[in-house]
Coordinates of C-alpha atoms in Angstrom, one line a residue:
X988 CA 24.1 -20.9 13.4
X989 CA 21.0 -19.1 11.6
X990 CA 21.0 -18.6 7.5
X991 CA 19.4 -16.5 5.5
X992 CA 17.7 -17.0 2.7
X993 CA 18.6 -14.4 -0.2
X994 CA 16.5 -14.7 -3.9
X995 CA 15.7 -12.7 -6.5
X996 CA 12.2 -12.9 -7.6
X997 CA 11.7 -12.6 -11.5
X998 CA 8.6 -12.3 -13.4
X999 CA 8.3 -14.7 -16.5
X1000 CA 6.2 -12.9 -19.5
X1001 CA 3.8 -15.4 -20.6
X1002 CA 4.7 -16.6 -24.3
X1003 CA 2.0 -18.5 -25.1
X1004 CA -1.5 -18.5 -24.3
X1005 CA -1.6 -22.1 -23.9
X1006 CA 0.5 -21.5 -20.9
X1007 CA -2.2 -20.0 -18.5
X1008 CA -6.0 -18.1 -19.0
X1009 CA -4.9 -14.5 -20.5
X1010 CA -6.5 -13.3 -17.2
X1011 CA -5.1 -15.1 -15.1
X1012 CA -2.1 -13.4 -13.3
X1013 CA 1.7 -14.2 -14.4
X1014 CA 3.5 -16.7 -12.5
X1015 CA 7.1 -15.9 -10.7
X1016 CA 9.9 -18.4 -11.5
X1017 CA 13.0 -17.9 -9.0
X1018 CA 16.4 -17.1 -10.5
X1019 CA 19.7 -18.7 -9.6
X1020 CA 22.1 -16.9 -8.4
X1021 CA 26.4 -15.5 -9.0
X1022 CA 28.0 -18.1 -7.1
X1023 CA 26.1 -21.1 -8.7
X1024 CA 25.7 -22.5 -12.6
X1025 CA 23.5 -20.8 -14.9
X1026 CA 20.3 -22.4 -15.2
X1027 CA 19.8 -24.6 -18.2
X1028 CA 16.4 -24.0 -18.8
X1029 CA 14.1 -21.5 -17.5
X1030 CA 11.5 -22.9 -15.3
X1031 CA 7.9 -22.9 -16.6
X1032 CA 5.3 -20.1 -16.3
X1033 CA 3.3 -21.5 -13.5
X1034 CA 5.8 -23.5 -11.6
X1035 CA 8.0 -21.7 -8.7
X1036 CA 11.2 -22.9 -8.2
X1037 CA 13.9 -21.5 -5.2
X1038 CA 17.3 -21.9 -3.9
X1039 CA 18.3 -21.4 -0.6
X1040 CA 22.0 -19.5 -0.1
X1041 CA 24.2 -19.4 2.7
X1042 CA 24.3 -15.4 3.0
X1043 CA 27.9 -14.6 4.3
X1044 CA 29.7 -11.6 5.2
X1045 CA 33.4 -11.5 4.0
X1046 CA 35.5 -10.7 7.4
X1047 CA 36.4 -6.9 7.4
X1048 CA 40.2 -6.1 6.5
X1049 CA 42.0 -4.6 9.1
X1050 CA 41.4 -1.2 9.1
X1051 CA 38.0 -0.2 10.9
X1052 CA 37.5 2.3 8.4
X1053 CA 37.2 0.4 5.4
X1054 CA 33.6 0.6 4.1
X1055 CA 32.3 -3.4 4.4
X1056 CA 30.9 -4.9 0.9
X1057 CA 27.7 -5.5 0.5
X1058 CA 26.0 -9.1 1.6
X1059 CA 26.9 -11.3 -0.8
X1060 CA 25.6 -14.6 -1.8
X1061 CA 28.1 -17.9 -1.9
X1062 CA 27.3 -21.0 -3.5
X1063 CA 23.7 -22.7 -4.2
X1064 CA 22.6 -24.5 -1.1
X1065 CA 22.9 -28.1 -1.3
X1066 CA 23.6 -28.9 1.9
X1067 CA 24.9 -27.5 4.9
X1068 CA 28.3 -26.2 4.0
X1069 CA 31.3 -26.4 6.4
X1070 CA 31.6 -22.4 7.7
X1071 CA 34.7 -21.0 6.8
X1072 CA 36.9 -19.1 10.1
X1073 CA 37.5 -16.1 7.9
X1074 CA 33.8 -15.5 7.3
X1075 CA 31.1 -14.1 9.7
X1076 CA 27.1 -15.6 9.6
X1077 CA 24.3 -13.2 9.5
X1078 CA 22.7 -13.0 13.1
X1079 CA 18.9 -12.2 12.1
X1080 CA 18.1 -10.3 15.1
X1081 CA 14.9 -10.7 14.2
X1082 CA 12.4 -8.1 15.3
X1083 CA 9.1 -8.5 17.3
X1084 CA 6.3 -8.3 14.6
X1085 CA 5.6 -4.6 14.8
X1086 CA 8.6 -3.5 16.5
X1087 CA 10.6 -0.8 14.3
X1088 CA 12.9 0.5 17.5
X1089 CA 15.7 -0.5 14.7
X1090 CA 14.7 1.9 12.3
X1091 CA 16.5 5.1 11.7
X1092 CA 13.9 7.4 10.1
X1093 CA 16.6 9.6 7.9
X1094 CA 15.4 11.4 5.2
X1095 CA 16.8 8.6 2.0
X1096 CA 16.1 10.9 -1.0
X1097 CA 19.6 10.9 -2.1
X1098 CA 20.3 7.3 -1.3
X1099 CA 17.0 6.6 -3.6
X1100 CA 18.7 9.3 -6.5
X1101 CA 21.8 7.4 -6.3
X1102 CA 20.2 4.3 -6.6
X1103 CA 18.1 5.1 -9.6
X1104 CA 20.9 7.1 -11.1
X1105 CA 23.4 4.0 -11.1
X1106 CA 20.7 1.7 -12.5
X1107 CA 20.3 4.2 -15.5
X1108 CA 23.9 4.9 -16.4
X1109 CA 24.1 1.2 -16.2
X1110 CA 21.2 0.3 -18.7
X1111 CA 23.0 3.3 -21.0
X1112 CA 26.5 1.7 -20.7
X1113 CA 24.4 -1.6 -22.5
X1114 CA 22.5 0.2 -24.9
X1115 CA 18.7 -0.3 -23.1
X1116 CA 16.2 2.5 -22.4
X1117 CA 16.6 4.0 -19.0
X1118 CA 13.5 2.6 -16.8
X1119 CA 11.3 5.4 -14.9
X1120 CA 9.9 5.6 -11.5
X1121 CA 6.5 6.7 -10.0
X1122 CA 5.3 7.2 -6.6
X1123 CA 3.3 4.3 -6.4
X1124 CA 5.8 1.5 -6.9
X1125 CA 7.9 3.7 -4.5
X1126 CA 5.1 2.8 -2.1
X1127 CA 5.4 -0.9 -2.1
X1128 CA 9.1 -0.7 -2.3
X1129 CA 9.6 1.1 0.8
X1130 CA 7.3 -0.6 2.9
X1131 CA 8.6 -3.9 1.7
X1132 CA 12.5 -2.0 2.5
X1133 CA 11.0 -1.4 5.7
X1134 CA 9.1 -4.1 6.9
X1135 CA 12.5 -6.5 6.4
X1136 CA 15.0 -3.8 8.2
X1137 CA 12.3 -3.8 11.2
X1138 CA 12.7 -7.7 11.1
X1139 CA 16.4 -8.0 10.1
X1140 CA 15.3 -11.1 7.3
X1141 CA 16.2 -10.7 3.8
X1142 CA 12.9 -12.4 2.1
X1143 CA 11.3 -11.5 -1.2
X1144 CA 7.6 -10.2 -1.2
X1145 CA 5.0 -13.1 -1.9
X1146 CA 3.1 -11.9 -5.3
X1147 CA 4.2 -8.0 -5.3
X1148 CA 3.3 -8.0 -8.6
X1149 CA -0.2 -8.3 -8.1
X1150 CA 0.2 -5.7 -5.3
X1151 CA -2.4 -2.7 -6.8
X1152 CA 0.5 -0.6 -6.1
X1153 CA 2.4 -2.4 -9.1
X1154 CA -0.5 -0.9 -11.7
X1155 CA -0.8 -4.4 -13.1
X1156 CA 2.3 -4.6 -15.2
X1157 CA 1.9 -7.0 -18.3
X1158 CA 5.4 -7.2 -19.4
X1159 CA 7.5 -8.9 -16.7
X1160 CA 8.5 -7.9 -13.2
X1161 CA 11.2 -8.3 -11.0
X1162 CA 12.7 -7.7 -6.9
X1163 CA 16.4 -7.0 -6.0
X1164 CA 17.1 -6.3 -2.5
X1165 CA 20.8 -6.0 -1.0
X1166 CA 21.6 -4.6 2.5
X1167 CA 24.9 -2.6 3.7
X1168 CA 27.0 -1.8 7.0
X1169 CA 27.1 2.0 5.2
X1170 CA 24.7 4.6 3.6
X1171 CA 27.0 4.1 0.1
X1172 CA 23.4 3.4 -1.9
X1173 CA 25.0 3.3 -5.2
X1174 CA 27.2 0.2 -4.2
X1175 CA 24.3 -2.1 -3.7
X1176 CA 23.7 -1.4 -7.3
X1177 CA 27.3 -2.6 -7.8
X1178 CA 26.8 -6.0 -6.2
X1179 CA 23.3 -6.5 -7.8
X1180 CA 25.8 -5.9 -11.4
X1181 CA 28.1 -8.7 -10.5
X1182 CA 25.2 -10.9 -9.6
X1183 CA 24.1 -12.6 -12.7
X1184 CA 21.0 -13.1 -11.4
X1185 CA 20.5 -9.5 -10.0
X1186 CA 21.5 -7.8 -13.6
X1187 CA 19.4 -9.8 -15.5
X1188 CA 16.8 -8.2 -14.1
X1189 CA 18.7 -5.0 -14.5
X1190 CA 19.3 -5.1 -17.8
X1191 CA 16.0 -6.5 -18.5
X1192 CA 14.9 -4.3 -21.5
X1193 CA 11.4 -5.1 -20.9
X1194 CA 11.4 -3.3 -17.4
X1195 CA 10.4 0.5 -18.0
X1196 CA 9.4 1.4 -14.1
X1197 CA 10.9 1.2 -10.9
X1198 CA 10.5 2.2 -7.2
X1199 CA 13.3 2.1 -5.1
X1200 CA 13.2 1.9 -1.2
X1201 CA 15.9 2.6 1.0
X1202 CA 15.7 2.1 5.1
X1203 CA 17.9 2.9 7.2
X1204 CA 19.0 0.9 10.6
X1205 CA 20.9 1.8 13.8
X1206 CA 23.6 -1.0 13.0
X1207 CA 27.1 0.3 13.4
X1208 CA 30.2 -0.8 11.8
X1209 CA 32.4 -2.4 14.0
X1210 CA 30.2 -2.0 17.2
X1211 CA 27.4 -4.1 15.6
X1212 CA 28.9 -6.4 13.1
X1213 CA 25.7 -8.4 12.7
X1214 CA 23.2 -5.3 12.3
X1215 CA 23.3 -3.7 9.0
X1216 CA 23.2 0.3 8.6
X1217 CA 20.7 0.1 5.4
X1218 CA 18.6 -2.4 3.8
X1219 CA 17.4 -1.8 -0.4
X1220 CA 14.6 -3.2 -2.5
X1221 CA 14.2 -1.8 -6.1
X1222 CA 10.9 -3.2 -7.9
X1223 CA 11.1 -3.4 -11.8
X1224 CA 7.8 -3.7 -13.5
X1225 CA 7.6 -3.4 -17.6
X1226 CA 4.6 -2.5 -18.6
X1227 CA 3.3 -2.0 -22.4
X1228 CA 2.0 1.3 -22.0
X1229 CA 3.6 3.6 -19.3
X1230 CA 1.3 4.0 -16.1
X1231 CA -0.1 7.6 -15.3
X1232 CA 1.7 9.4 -13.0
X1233 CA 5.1 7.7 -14.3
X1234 CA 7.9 10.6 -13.8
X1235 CA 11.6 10.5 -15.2
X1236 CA 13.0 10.2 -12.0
X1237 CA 12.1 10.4 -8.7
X1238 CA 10.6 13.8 -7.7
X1239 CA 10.8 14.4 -11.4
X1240 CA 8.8 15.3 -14.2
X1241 CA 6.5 13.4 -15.8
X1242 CA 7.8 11.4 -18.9
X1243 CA 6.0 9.1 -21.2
X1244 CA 2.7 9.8 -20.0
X1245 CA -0.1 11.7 -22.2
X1246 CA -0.8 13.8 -19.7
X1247 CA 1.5 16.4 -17.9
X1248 CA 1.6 16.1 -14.4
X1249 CA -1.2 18.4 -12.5
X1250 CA -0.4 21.0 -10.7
X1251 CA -1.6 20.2 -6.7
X1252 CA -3.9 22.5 -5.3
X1253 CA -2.5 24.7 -2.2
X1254 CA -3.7 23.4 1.1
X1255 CA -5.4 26.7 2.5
X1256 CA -5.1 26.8 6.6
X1257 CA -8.8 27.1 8.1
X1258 CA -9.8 29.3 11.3
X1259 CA -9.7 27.7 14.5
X1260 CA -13.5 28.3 14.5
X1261 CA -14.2 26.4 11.3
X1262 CA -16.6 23.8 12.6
X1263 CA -15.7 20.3 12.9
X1264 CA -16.3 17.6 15.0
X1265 CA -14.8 17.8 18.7
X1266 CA -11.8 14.9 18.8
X1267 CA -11.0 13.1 22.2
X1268 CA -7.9 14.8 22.2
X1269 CA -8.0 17.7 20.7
X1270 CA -5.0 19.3 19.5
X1271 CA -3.7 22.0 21.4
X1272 CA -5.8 25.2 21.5
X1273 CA -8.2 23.5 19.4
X1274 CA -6.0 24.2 16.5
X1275 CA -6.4 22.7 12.9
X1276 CA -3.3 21.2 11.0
X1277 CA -2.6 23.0 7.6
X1278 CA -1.5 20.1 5.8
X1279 CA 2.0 18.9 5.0
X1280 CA 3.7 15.7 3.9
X1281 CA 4.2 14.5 7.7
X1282 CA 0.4 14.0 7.4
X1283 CA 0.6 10.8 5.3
X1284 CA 3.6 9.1 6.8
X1285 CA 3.0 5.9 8.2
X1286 CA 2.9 5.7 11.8
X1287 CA 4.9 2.0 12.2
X1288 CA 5.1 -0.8 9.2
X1289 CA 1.9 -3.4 9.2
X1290 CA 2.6 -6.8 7.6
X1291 CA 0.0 -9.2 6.9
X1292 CA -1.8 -11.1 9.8
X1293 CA -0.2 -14.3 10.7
X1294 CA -3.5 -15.2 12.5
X1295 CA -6.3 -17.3 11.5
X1296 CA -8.9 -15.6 10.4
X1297 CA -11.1 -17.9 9.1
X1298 CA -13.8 -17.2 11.6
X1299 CA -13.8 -13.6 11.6
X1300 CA -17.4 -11.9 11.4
X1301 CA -16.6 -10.2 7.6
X1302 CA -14.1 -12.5 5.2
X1303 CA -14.1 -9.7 2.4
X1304 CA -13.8 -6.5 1.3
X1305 CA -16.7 -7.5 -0.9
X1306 CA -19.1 -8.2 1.8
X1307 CA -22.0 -5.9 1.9
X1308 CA -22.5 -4.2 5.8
X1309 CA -26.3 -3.0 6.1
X1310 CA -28.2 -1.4 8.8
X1311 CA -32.1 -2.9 9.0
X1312 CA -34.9 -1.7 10.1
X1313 CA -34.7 -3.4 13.9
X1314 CA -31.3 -1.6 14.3
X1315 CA -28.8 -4.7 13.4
X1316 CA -25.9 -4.2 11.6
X1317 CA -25.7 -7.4 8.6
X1318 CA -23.5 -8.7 6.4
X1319 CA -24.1 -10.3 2.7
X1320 CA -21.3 -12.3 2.4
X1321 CA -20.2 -12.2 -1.4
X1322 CA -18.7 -14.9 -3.5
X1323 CA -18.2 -15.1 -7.5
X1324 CA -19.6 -11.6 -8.1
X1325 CA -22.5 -12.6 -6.4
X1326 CA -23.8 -11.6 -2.8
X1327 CA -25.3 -14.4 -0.8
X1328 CA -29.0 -14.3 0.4
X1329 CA -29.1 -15.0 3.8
X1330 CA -27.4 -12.7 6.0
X1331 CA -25.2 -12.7 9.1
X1332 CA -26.0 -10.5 11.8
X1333 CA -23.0 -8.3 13.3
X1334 CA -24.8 -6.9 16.0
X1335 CA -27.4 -5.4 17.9
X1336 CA -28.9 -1.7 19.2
X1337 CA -27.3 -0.3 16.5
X1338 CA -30.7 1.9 16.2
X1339 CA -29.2 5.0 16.9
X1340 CA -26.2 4.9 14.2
X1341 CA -26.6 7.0 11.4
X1342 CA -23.6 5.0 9.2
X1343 CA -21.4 2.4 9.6
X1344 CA -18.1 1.6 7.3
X1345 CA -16.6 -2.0 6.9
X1346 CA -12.5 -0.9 7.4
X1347 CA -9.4 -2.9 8.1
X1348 CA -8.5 0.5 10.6
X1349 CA -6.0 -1.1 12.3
X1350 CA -4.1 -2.9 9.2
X1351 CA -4.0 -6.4 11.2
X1352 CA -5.8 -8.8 8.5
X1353 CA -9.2 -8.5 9.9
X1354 CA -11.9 -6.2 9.1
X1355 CA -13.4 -3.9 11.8
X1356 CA -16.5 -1.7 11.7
X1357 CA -16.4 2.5 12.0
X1358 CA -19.7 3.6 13.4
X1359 CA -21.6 7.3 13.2
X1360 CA -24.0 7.6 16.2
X1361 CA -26.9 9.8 16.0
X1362 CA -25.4 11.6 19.2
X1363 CA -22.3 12.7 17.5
X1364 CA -19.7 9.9 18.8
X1365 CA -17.7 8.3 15.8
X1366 CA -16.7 4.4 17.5
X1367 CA -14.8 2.1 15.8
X1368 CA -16.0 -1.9 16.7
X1369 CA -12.3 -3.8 16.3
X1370 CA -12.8 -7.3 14.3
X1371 CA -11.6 -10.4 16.2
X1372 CA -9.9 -13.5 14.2
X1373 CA -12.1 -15.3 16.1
X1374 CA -15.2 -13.6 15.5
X1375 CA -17.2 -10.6 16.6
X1376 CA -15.7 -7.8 17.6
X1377 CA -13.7 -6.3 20.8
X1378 CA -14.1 -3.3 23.3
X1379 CA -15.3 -0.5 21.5
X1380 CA -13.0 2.7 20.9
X1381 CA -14.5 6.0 20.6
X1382 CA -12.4 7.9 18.0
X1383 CA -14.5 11.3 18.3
X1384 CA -16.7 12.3 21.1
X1385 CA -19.0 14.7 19.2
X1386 CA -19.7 16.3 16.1
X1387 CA -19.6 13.3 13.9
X1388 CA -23.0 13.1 13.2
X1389 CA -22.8 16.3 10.9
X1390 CA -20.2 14.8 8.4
X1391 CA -20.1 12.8 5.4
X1392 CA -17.3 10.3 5.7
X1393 CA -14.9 7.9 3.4
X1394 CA -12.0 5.5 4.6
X1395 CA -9.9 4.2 1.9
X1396 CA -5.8 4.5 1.1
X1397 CA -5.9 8.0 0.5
X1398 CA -2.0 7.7 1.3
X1399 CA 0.0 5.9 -1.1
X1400 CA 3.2 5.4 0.8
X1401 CA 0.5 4.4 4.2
X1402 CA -1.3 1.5 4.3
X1403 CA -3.3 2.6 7.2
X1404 CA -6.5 3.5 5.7
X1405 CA -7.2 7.3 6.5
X1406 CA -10.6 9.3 6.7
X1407 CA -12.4 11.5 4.5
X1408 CA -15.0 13.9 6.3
X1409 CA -17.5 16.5 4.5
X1410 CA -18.8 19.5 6.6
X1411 CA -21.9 21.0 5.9
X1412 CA -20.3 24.1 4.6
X1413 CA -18.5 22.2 1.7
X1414 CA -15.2 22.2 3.9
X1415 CA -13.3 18.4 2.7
X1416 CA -10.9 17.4 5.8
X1417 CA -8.0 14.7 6.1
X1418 CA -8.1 13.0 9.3
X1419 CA -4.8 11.1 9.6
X1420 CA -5.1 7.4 11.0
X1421 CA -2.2 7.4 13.5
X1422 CA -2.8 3.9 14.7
X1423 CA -4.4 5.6 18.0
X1424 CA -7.2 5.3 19.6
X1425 CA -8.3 8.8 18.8
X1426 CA -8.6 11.0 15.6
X1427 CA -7.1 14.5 16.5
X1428 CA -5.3 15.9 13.4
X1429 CA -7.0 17.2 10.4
X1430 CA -6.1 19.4 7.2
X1431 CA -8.0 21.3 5.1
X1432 CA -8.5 19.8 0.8
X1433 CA -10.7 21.3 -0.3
X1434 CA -13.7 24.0 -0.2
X1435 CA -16.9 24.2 -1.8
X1436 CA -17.1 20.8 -2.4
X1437 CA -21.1 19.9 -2.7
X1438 CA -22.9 18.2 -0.5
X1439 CA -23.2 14.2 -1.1
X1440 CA -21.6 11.0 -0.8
X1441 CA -18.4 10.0 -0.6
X1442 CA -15.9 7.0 -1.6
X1443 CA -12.4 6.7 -2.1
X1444 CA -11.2 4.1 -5.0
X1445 CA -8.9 4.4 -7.9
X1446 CA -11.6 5.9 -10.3
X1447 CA -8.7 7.8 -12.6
X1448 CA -7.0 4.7 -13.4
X1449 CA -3.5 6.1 -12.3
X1450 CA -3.1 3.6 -9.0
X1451 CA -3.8 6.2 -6.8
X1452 CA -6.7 6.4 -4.7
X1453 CA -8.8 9.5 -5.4
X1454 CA -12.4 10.6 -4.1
X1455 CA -15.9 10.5 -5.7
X1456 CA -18.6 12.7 -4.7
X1457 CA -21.8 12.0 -5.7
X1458 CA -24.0 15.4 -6.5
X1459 CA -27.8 15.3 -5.2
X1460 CA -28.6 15.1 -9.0
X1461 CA -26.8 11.7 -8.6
X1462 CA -24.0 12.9 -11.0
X1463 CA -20.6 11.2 -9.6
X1464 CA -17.9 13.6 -9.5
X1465 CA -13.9 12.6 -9.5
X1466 CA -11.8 14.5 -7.1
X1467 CA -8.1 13.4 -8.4
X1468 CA -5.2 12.8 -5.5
X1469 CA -1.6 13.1 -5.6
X1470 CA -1.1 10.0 -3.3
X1471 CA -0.6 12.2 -0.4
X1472 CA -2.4 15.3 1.1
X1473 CA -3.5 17.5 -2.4
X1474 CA -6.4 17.2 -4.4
X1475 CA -5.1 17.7 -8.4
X1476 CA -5.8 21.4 -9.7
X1477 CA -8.7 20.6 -11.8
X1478 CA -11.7 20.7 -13.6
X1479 CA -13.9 17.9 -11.7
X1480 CA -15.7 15.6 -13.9
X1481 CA -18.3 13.4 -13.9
X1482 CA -17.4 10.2 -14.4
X1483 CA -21.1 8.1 -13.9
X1484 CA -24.3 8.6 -13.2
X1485 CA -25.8 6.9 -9.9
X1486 CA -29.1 8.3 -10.3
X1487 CA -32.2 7.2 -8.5
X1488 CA -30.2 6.1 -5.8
X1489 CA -30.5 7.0 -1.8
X1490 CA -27.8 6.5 1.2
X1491 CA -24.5 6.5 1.3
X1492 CA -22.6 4.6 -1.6
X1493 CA -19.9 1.9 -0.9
X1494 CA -16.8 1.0 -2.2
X1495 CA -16.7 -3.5 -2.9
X1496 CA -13.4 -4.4 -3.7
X1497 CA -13.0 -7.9 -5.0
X1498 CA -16.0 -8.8 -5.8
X1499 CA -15.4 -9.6 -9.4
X1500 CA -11.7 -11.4 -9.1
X1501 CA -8.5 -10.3 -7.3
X1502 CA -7.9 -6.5 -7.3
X1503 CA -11.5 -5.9 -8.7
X1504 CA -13.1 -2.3 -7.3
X1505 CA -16.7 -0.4 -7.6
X1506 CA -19.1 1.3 -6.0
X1507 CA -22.7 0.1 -4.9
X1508 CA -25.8 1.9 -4.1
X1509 CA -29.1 1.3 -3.0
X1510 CA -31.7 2.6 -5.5
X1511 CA -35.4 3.7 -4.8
X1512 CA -36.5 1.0 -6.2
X1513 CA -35.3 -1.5 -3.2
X1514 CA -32.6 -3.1 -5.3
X1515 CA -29.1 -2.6 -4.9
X1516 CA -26.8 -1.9 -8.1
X1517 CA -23.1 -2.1 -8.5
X1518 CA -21.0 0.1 -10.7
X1519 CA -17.5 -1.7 -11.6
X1520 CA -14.4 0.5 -11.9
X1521 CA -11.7 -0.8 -14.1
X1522 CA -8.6 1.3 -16.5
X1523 CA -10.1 4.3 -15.0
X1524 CA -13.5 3.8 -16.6
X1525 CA -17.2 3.3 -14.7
X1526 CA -19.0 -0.1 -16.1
X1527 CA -23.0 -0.1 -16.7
X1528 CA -24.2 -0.9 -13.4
X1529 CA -25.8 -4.4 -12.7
X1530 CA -28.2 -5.3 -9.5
X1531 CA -27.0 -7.4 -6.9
X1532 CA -29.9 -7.6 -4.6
X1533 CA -33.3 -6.9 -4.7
X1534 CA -36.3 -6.5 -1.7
X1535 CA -34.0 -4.4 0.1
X1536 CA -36.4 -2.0 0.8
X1537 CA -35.7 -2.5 4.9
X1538 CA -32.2 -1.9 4.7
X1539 CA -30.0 0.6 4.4
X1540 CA -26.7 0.5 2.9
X1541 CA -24.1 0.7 5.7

């Protein structure tokens, strides 16, 4: 007979500083839960503590019709309790890594509304301060919701609250997650209420934002008593001062924020003719996509690798790819802030590449390379666990060799990274990552957007990735995003100065500590300088390398 295991993860505020380094990230402590004693003492900052539940489903009544409760939790676990006849065992059913044929993809906007809604009225009913919601925590909700209804486990997320997609909340954090034979949403909030447990973290007063995610399953009550019909997770984060982008509810207004929320900028629809770089499968008639929301929906869920991948070729994010001058691609590996000497070669004949991008395309743990040729082709290398890299896919047969390119997580509900491509004529293109092996979509951003470099990072501070141009003058530009297709309607300001510098700049994330981000460049000088990003502010730039005068920045 299998068991789940059901927690609720809670975020202790650190009280004293004595506790931990002020930097250093807050620890989770593991709440009991309804069916056993109150704790007598809250565990330490620093220390995590769990309890393993029997998760049991209450045999239905009688009548088919009858909407089954929730999953309920019964009794702390210590020891394998005698099963009861008049109560059913969850059956995981546990999914394939990968596999989503489970999923029903439903449109859950109300189900999300009903959830935040209940939470709200239920806060008011106790006198706190309703909590908010914003697109971001949505994000890692949702994908969370959806990568355990693929799996059919009920697990909480290791460390979401240092996900960037929690905006680095400094005043507590907390995960529910309940799961239902019905669509009813506003009933999981019902259980989580008479869960002591779940509505402390309800009626935490420090929480003030939440994202909710709701997923949907093809389990059918009676026909599949052991397959649920929709899984919830609701993240609660408090944080002192109310992200950016925070909105009074979902789809909402902005609340709390000291900005209103900008208007997006209409997604024109370009000719057929506009020139672009010729895909491997082009759409049909050679048409070009005008945008829409369907653009940035994931293609399938991707959960962290369960490989080894201790040997791959690149370790980090922070490692700096080069091209020298006998046509190898390097690496710098980087450690401490730092970027070692002595370099590791990638490979070789890479003479006739114009650019190449270090990118985790594929989302399975392991960093692969995206390659401009001379000739047009645009090839990504895929990244083995075990080192070097795999067959070669060709993503575009032609035409690539005229654009200025970005990857990043321009999508903040996908965590495929997508691609960013300049045209000549100032034209800015979306090429969705499907998961393929081909890039044939595309919608229009922007136009007359000058000609320079591109990278995609979190430059405005709101956990959204945007996109930073930098002007021949070497003036770097910010391009705000919405988290989906749209630019923000805006005056586009400069943000730094990367003057003096040649090539492509480079996006290093993690260089300076967990969920650290920048840009580098290689000046004219031969050295190579770093500009740090943090609170939506550029840093003074500082050199990591010099003598690079036979290399350019990949």
């Amino acid at each position: 007979m299998r068991r789940f295991v059901m927690a609720v993860a809670v975020l202790a505020a650190a009280a004293a500083a004595v506790l931990a380094p002020a930097a250093a990230p807050p620890s989770p402590v593991a709440a009991t839960h309804d069916a056993g004693p109150p704790p007598t003492a809250s565990p330490s900052p620093g220390t995590v503590t769990s309890d393993s539940l029997d998760v049991r489903l209450a045999k239905p009544a009688a009548r088919p019709q009858a909407a089954p409760p929730p999953v309920a939790s019964i009794g702390p676990a210590t020891g394998p309790a005698a099963l009861d006849p008049s109560v059913t065992s969850v059956n995981p059913l546990a999914a394939p890594m990968g596999d989503t044929s489970n999923l029903v993809r439903d449109s859950n906007s109300s189900q999300v509304l009903a959830v935040f809604n209940a939470i709200n009225a239920w806060r008011a009913q106790n006198g706190l301060k309703p909590v908010r919601y914003h697109l971001s925590i949505q994000g890692l909700a949702q994908e969370w919701s959806d990568s355990i209804a693929s799996r059919e486990v009920i697990e909480h997320r290791a460390s979401f609250w240092t996900d960037p997609r929690a905006l680095n909340p400094d005043n507590g954090a907390g995960e529910v997650i309940a799961v239902r034979w019905d669509r009813d949403a506003a009933q999981l909030v019902e259980w989580w209420k008479n869960s002591p447990a779940h509505n402390a973290i309800l009626l935490d007063p420090r929480m003030s934002v939440v994202g909710i995610g709701i997923t949907f399953t093809n389990g059918t009550y009676p026909a599949t008593p052991n397959r649920y019909a929709m899984w919830g997770v609701v993240d609660f984060f408090g944080y002192t001062t109310l992200p950016a982008g925070t909105t009074a509810a979902p789809g909402g207004s902005t609340g709390g924020t000291p900005t209103p929320t900008p208007t997006p900028t209409p997604t024109p629809t370009p000719s057929p003719t506009t020139p672009a770089p010729v895909p491997v499968n082009p759409p049909p008639g050679g048409s070009v996509t005008p945008g829409g929301a369907e653009l940035c929906a994931p293609p399938g869920r991707f959960q962290p690798t369960t490989q080894d991948t201790s040997r791959a070729s690149l370790h980090s994010a922070a490692d700096v790819v080069a091209l020298n001058s006998g046509g190898s691609i390097v690496a710098y590996p980087a450690t401490a802030g730092k970027l070692g000497t002595a370099p590791t070669t990638l490979g070789t004949g890479f003479g006739g590449a114009t650019s190449v991008q270090s990118v985790d395309w594929d989302r399975d743990g392991i960093l692969d390379l995206l390659v401009q040729w001379g000739d047009g082709r645009l090839v990504l290398y895929p990244g083995l666990a075990g080192g070097s890299y795999g067959a070669p896919t060709t993503l575009g047969q032609s035409g690539w060799n005229t654009m200025t390119l970005a990857t990043g997580l321009w999508c903040a509900a996908n965590r495929l990274p997508q691609l960013l491509a300049l045209d000549p004529s100032g034209n800015l293109y979306l090429y969705p990552n499907r998961g393929t092996g081909d890039v044939h979509e595309r919608a229009l951003l922007a136009t007359g957007v000058p000609a320079g470099r591109l990278a995609i990072l979190d430059a405005s501070g709101d956990g959204l990735e945007d996109l930073v141009v930098q002007r021949s003058d070497g003036a770097l530009v910010l391009y705000r995003s919405l988290g989906q297709e749209q630019l923000v309607n805006e005056a586009r300001p400069v943000v730094a100065t990367a003057a003096g510098t040649t090539g492509p700049i480079r996006v290093l994330r993690d260089l300076d500590g967990a969920g650290s981000v920048g840009i580098a460049a290689l000046r004219t000088d031969g050295s190579l300088a770093y500009w740090p990003v943090a609170s939506g502010k550029f840093g003074a730039p500082r050199v990591l390398a010099t003598g690079w005068s036979g290399l350019r920045l990949g």
